[in-house]
Structures are given as structure tokens and as C-alpha cells.
């Protein structure tokens, strides 16, 4: 009996050892995969703990690949699990494209998932481009985030400082010594059309260069002089009204060629008494015409009538200054929440974070739970707004007046229409004057 038990235990020993080794390898592989996925989720703006929950981590991979996470149930349905595996491979391929990886990484994910997740989690490559769910990365993160939209030296061409003379380094030479950063997929245009200044250390990560701040002129110390009281002046007293003015001749009459010549004196009129007998021999002549008297050449005094109105300047005769108020913009959500836009560059999302000067980070309340932490970037260009999707998880859609939806490609600016869909949250930009 003892020999039979020993024989059975000896024959089952290889199976027990093989089962123990398989269990250790399985648990170790899952811990390895979960740790790598937690890092990938952190760089994608997703909570780390989701990578450690079975089934939920697969659903998060589908969601990052812009596929409904509820389709994970297909993996547990016979015959439909093949379609679920195809969807999972497609989602993994989209995640690889977000990390600037090709189809080779997709093949690696199919055969060696822990190795694939480790390459994405701890990769230090500099050719990574943003593609989805850009969120802030912790300052102590060692790996380069694929969603960092800070510009590189190539992204700010035309704004480099002049070459450094041999005499010494320029104040901004510390920037050139830094390691190059990846160029963003889209760089918003500057707010003004004037030539950009040289790049300064305060250049923000949205592709625009900070203009130099206005500095008030240095106040000069005024020269101190002793105060001298002004001399007293006689009070003004109104004089009598002017009614006439004497005009004198500037030049004698002989020196005035423009004076009219006097007319010859009129002939003396002859009055003929009527008589009964007419002298037939007397010639019949017409009486001379009366000539008007010579007008006076020197008028002497000029009299101004008292009834002439005096032109007086009214007391309120002054220019009225019209103050034109600057138009304001409000962003209104479908839930009725209105947010005032304080600047021309706005980053909206669930919890946007940043310290860029001149950029407003606007947090929106989203009951639909489809808004990313940093979802879209709005830019005011004159009187029109443009929106650029910051590679959010659920994307950005423009809705025109007819209700037609136009998806916005990540990193590509587009003119804002009647309505903007941030995931499933609709917002409207309204202009308020006053």
C-alpha cells in the first residue's frame, strides 16, 4: 500500500511542479503587465488603479482606442469573441499611433503584451506626437509624455535670437543648451500680425512668443525751487459795447488807383414855360436826362447797428468723448453654466492645469463624463474663434447652422460654428457687449 501511494505521488510530482511554475509565471506576467499599463494609463490621463482590475483594464484600452468600452463583453461570448479580439487589436494599434509607433508594436502586443506595455510606458524616444487625451504629467515623471504640447526649436522658426557674437554668450543661451523637444502637431497662429520678437525664456508651450512687457519710463527727480507767489493781477472789467468804429484813409486820394473816378457834373436843366404860340423855327430838342449825383467816395464813419446779434461761444461747446466698451465673450454649456472668457487663448477640459501667461484654463462641469482633463484649445482671431482638439479621448465636433456635424482632427484648428461638441457636452460661444 505504501509503495502504491509513493508511486502515485512520484508520478504526480511533475504535474504539481509544472502547475506551480505555470501559476508563478502567470501571476508574474499579470503583475508586470498591470504595472506597465498603469504607467501607460498615467501618461494618457487615466487613473493608475484601473490597470490592476481585470477586464476593466481591457475596457480602458478599448476606450483609449476610441472604441466603446462596453464591447469588452464580446470577449466572453462564444463566436463573438473573435470580433472582440479584432476590436482589441484595432484599439492597441491606435494607442501605438498615439505614441508614434507603427504596426510592429501592434504585432508585439499580440504575442507579448507585457513587453509591449513596458515599451510604451518607459520609452524615452523624442519623436512622440500627441494623439489623444492630453493631460498634465507629474513633474517627477522620467519618461517624456506623448501629450506634452510644448514647442521645440523647430516649432518657433522665425523667432530665434540673432547669432551670438564672439564676445560672449547671449542672455538666452541657456535655452539652446537644453535638449530638443518634440514639435507639436499644430501651432496656433499669433494673435497679432506684427513680426514676432526674439524667443525669450518665457515662451509658452502653445507656439506663441511672449511679447516684451511695457516698462514705465524712469521717473526723474524734479529740481526743487523755492515757491514764489504770483503777482496779483487786476480784475477784468467789461468795457462799453462797440457800436461804431472810425476808419481813416491809409493813403491819399492821389495814391489810390482803385478809387472810382468822379463823374462829370450834370447839365443844368432848362425849364421852358408853355406858351400858346410855338416858335416853329425853334428846333425841337428833347430835354436833357437827369444824371444821378456822384456817390461819395469816402464813407467817413461806419456805423454798426445795435440790433446786430453778437456771436457768443456757448458754455457746453466742447468735444464729447465716446467710450467704446470692449466686447466680452461667454462660453455657455448645455446645462446652462456660463463662463466668461478673460482672454483670447482658452484651454477647456475637466481639470485643465497650467501656468502659461495669457492662457485661461477653464474647468467645465460635465455630467456626461465624456470630457477629458484638457480637451480643446480655443483661440480668438480678430472677431472669430478657432478650436483645436488636444487629442481628447472622445474628440471634438463642430455643428453648423443646419445641424450638420463636422469632426475636428486632433491638432488641426477649425472655425467655430454655431455649436461645439466636446465629447457629448455641447458649448456655445456668445459675444456680449456692455
mmCIF file of N, CA and C in Angstrom, residues 315-370:
data_model
loop_
_atom_site.group_PDB
_atom_site.id
_atom_site.type_symbol
_atom_site.label_atom_id
_atom_site.label_comp_id
_atom_site.label_asym_id
_atom_site.label_seq_id
_atom_site.Cartn_x
_atom_site.Cartn_y
_atom_site.Cartn_z
ATOM 1 N N UNK A 315 -21.364 127.743 -23.403
ATOM 2 C CA UNK A 315 -20.538 127.160 -22.344
ATOM 3 C C UNK A 315 -20.256 125.676 -22.568
ATOM 4 N N UNK A 316 -21.212 124.943 -23.218
ATOM 5 C CA UNK A 316 -21.047 123.495 -23.412
ATOM 6 C C UNK A 316 -20.481 123.162 -24.774
ATOM 7 N N UNK A 317 -19.795 124.159 -25.417
ATOM 8 C CA UNK A 317 -19.219 123.896 -26.736
ATOM 9 C C UNK A 317 -17.878 123.188 -26.556
ATOM 10 N N UNK A 318 -17.913 121.848 -26.429
ATOM 11 C CA UNK A 318 -16.696 121.063 -26.282
ATOM 12 C C UNK A 318 -16.927 119.683 -26.893
ATOM 13 N N UNK A 319 -15.839 118.988 -27.189
ATOM 14 C CA UNK A 319 -15.921 117.674 -27.818
ATOM 15 C C UNK A 319 -16.340 116.628 -26.797
ATOM 16 N N UNK A 320 -17.310 115.817 -27.173
ATOM 17 C CA UNK A 320 -17.796 114.751 -26.301
ATOM 18 C C UNK A 320 -16.982 113.498 -26.572
ATOM 19 N N UNK A 321 -16.394 112.947 -25.536
ATOM 20 C CA UNK A 321 -15.577 111.742 -25.663
ATOM 21 C C UNK A 321 -16.494 110.530 -25.561
ATOM 22 N N UNK A 322 -16.450 109.681 -26.585
ATOM 23 C CA UNK A 322 -17.252 108.465 -26.618
ATOM 24 C C UNK A 322 -16.378 107.299 -26.186
ATOM 25 N N UNK A 323 -16.780 106.614 -25.153
ATOM 26 C CA UNK A 323 -16.035 105.463 -24.642
ATOM 27 C C UNK A 323 -16.656 104.199 -25.221
ATOM 28 N N UNK A 324 -15.885 103.498 -26.034
ATOM 29 C CA UNK A 324 -16.357 102.246 -26.621
ATOM 30 C C UNK A 324 -15.929 101.079 -25.728
ATOM 31 N N UNK A 325 -16.887 100.342 -25.302
ATOM 32 C CA UNK A 325 -16.586 99.218 -24.429
ATOM 33 C C UNK A 325 -16.132 98.016 -25.249
ATOM 34 N N UNK A 326 -15.184 97.353 -24.698
ATOM 35 C CA UNK A 326 -14.636 96.175 -25.374
ATOM 36 C C UNK A 326 -15.623 95.014 -25.277
ATOM 37 N N UNK A 327 -15.886 94.326 -26.393
ATOM 38 C CA UNK A 327 -16.825 93.200 -26.330
ATOM 39 C C UNK A 327 -16.273 92.063 -25.481
ATOM 40 N N UNK A 328 -17.161 91.397 -24.785
ATOM 41 C CA UNK A 328 -16.791 90.256 -23.966
ATOM 42 C C UNK A 328 -17.408 88.991 -24.556
ATOM 43 N N UNK A 329 -16.799 87.864 -24.219
ATOM 44 C CA UNK A 329 -17.250 86.564 -24.725
ATOM 45 C C UNK A 329 -17.590 85.669 -23.541
ATOM 46 N N UNK A 330 -18.678 84.913 -23.705
ATOM 47 C CA UNK A 330 -19.102 83.945 -22.712
ATOM 48 C C UNK A 330 -19.184 82.572 -23.366
ATOM 49 N N UNK A 331 -18.781 81.552 -22.626
ATOM 50 C CA UNK A 331 -18.908 80.162 -23.062
ATOM 51 C C UNK A 331 -20.003 79.526 -22.225
ATOM 52 N N UNK A 332 -21.087 79.104 -22.899
ATOM 53 C CA UNK A 332 -22.257 78.553 -22.231
ATOM 54 C C UNK A 332 -22.385 77.079 -22.576
ATOM 55 N N UNK A 333 -22.583 76.235 -21.564
ATOM 56 C CA UNK A 333 -22.747 74.803 -21.777
ATOM 57 C C UNK A 333 -24.223 74.458 -21.928
ATOM 58 N N UNK A 334 -24.482 73.178 -22.289
ATOM 59 C CA UNK A 334 -25.867 72.727 -22.432
ATOM 60 C C UNK A 334 -26.600 72.704 -21.101
ATOM 61 N N UNK A 335 -25.868 72.677 -19.989
ATOM 62 C CA UNK A 335 -26.503 72.645 -18.679
ATOM 63 C C UNK A 335 -26.782 74.043 -18.134
ATOM 64 N N UNK A 336 -26.534 75.091 -18.944
ATOM 65 C CA UNK A 336 -26.846 76.453 -18.549
ATOM 66 C C UNK A 336 -25.746 77.181 -17.823
ATOM 67 N N UNK A 337 -24.606 76.561 -17.637
ATOM 68 C CA UNK A 337 -23.498 77.235 -16.949
ATOM 69 C C UNK A 337 -22.790 78.169 -17.925
ATOM 70 N N UNK A 338 -22.653 79.440 -17.550
ATOM 71 C CA UNK A 338 -21.996 80.453 -18.380
ATOM 72 C C UNK A 338 -20.658 80.816 -17.751
ATOM 73 N N UNK A 339 -19.619 80.824 -18.567
ATOM 74 C CA UNK A 339 -18.267 81.151 -18.113
ATOM 75 C C UNK A 339 -17.734 82.296 -18.961
ATOM 76 N N UNK A 340 -17.234 83.328 -18.293
ATOM 77 C CA UNK A 340 -16.667 84.477 -19.012
ATOM 78 C C UNK A 340 -15.236 84.160 -19.445
ATOM 79 N N UNK A 341 -14.937 84.455 -20.715
ATOM 80 C CA UNK A 341 -13.603 84.243 -21.268
ATOM 81 C C UNK A 341 -12.805 85.527 -21.090
ATOM 82 N N UNK A 342 -11.770 85.459 -20.293
ATOM 83 C CA UNK A 342 -10.992 86.653 -19.960
ATOM 84 C C UNK A 342 -9.891 86.961 -20.948
ATOM 85 N N UNK A 343 -9.587 86.069 -21.842
ATOM 86 C CA UNK A 343 -8.506 86.295 -22.807
ATOM 87 C C UNK A 343 -8.826 85.666 -24.138
ATOM 88 N N UNK A 344 -7.857 85.728 -25.039
ATOM 89 C CA UNK A 344 -8.034 85.195 -26.383
ATOM 90 C C UNK A 344 -7.516 83.784 -26.544
ATOM 91 N N UNK A 345 -6.955 83.181 -25.491
ATOM 92 C CA UNK A 345 -6.467 81.808 -25.553
ATOM 93 C C UNK A 345 -7.008 81.064 -24.337
ATOM 94 N N UNK A 346 -7.802 80.021 -24.596
ATOM 95 C CA UNK A 346 -8.505 79.320 -23.528
ATOM 96 C C UNK A 346 -8.304 77.820 -23.732
ATOM 97 N N UNK A 347 -7.941 77.121 -22.655
ATOM 98 C CA UNK A 347 -7.863 75.659 -22.635
ATOM 99 C C UNK A 347 -9.005 75.168 -21.762
ATOM 100 N N UNK A 348 -9.893 74.358 -22.333
ATOM 101 C CA UNK A 348 -11.050 73.851 -21.605
ATOM 102 C C UNK A 348 -10.876 72.354 -21.387
ATOM 103 N N UNK A 349 -11.482 71.874 -20.331
ATOM 104 C CA UNK A 349 -11.423 70.458 -20.013
ATOM 105 C C UNK A 349 -12.057 70.197 -18.668
ATOM 106 N N UNK A 350 -11.909 68.949 -18.220
ATOM 107 C CA UNK A 350 -12.482 68.583 -16.926
ATOM 108 C C UNK A 350 -11.680 69.179 -15.780
ATOM 109 N N UNK A 351 -10.363 69.082 -15.853
ATOM 110 C CA UNK A 351 -9.485 69.691 -14.844
ATOM 111 C C UNK A 351 -8.209 70.162 -15.527
ATOM 112 N N UNK A 352 -8.279 71.219 -16.347
ATOM 113 C CA UNK A 352 -7.057 71.685 -17.022
ATOM 114 C C UNK A 352 -6.113 72.336 -16.018
ATOM 115 N N UNK A 353 -4.847 72.121 -16.222
ATOM 116 C CA UNK A 353 -3.829 72.680 -15.339
ATOM 117 C C UNK A 353 -2.733 73.294 -16.178
ATOM 118 N N UNK A 354 -2.126 74.348 -15.670
ATOM 119 C CA UNK A 354 -1.025 75.006 -16.361
ATOM 120 C C UNK A 354 -0.767 76.368 -15.755
ATOM 121 N N UNK A 355 0.369 76.925 -16.093
ATOM 122 C CA UNK A 355 0.753 78.240 -15.587
ATOM 123 C C UNK A 355 1.224 79.144 -16.710
ATOM 124 N N UNK A 356 0.745 78.900 -17.938
ATOM 125 C CA UNK A 356 1.156 79.739 -19.054
ATOM 126 C C UNK A 356 0.564 81.138 -18.905
ATOM 127 N N UNK A 357 1.387 82.141 -19.108
ATOM 128 C CA UNK A 357 0.909 83.521 -19.010
ATOM 129 C C UNK A 357 0.058 83.850 -20.230
ATOM 130 N N UNK A 358 -1.106 84.436 -19.997
ATOM 131 C CA UNK A 358 -2.003 84.800 -21.081
ATOM 132 C C UNK A 358 -2.945 83.691 -21.504
ATOM 133 N N UNK A 359 -2.897 82.516 -20.873
ATOM 134 C CA UNK A 359 -3.766 81.391 -21.208
ATOM 135 C C UNK A 359 -4.729 81.170 -20.046
ATOM 136 N N UNK A 360 -6.019 81.095 -20.358
ATOM 137 C CA UNK A 360 -7.044 80.841 -19.344
ATOM 138 C C UNK A 360 -7.366 79.344 -19.329
ATOM 139 N N UNK A 361 -7.230 78.727 -18.163
ATOM 140 C CA UNK A 361 -7.536 77.312 -18.003
ATOM 141 C C UNK A 361 -8.929 77.217 -17.383
ATOM 142 N N UNK A 362 -9.910 76.791 -18.193
ATOM 143 C CA UNK A 362 -11.315 76.818 -17.805
ATOM 144 C C UNK A 362 -11.787 75.390 -17.552
ATOM 145 N N UNK A 363 -12.203 75.115 -16.318
ATOM 146 C CA UNK A 363 -12.740 73.804 -15.947
ATOM 147 C C UNK A 363 -14.256 73.824 -16.113
ATOM 148 N N UNK A 364 -14.795 72.833 -16.819
ATOM 149 C CA UNK A 364 -16.223 72.743 -17.100
ATOM 150 C C UNK A 364 -16.818 71.568 -16.331
ATOM 151 N N UNK A 365 -18.037 71.774 -15.835
ATOM 152 C CA UNK A 365 -18.763 70.691 -15.179
ATOM 153 C C UNK A 365 -19.389 69.809 -16.256
ATOM 154 N N UNK A 366 -19.068 68.538 -16.216
ATOM 155 C CA UNK A 366 -19.519 67.612 -17.255
ATOM 156 C C UNK A 366 -20.248 66.458 -16.592
ATOM 157 N N UNK A 367 -21.577 66.456 -16.734
ATOM 158 C CA UNK A 367 -22.362 65.341 -16.221
ATOM 159 C C UNK A 367 -22.329 64.142 -17.148
ATOM 160 N N UNK A 368 -21.896 64.337 -18.399
ATOM 161 C CA UNK A 368 -21.831 63.215 -19.336
ATOM 162 C C UNK A 368 -20.594 62.353 -19.141
ATOM 163 N N UNK A 369 -19.622 62.839 -18.386
ATOM 164 C CA UNK A 369 -18.380 62.099 -18.113
ATOM 165 C C UNK A 369 -17.621 61.759 -19.395
ATOM 166 N N UNK A 370 -17.744 62.615 -20.416
ATOM 167 C CA UNK A 370 -17.035 62.381 -21.689
ATOM 168 C C UNK A 370 -15.985 63.443 -21.960
#
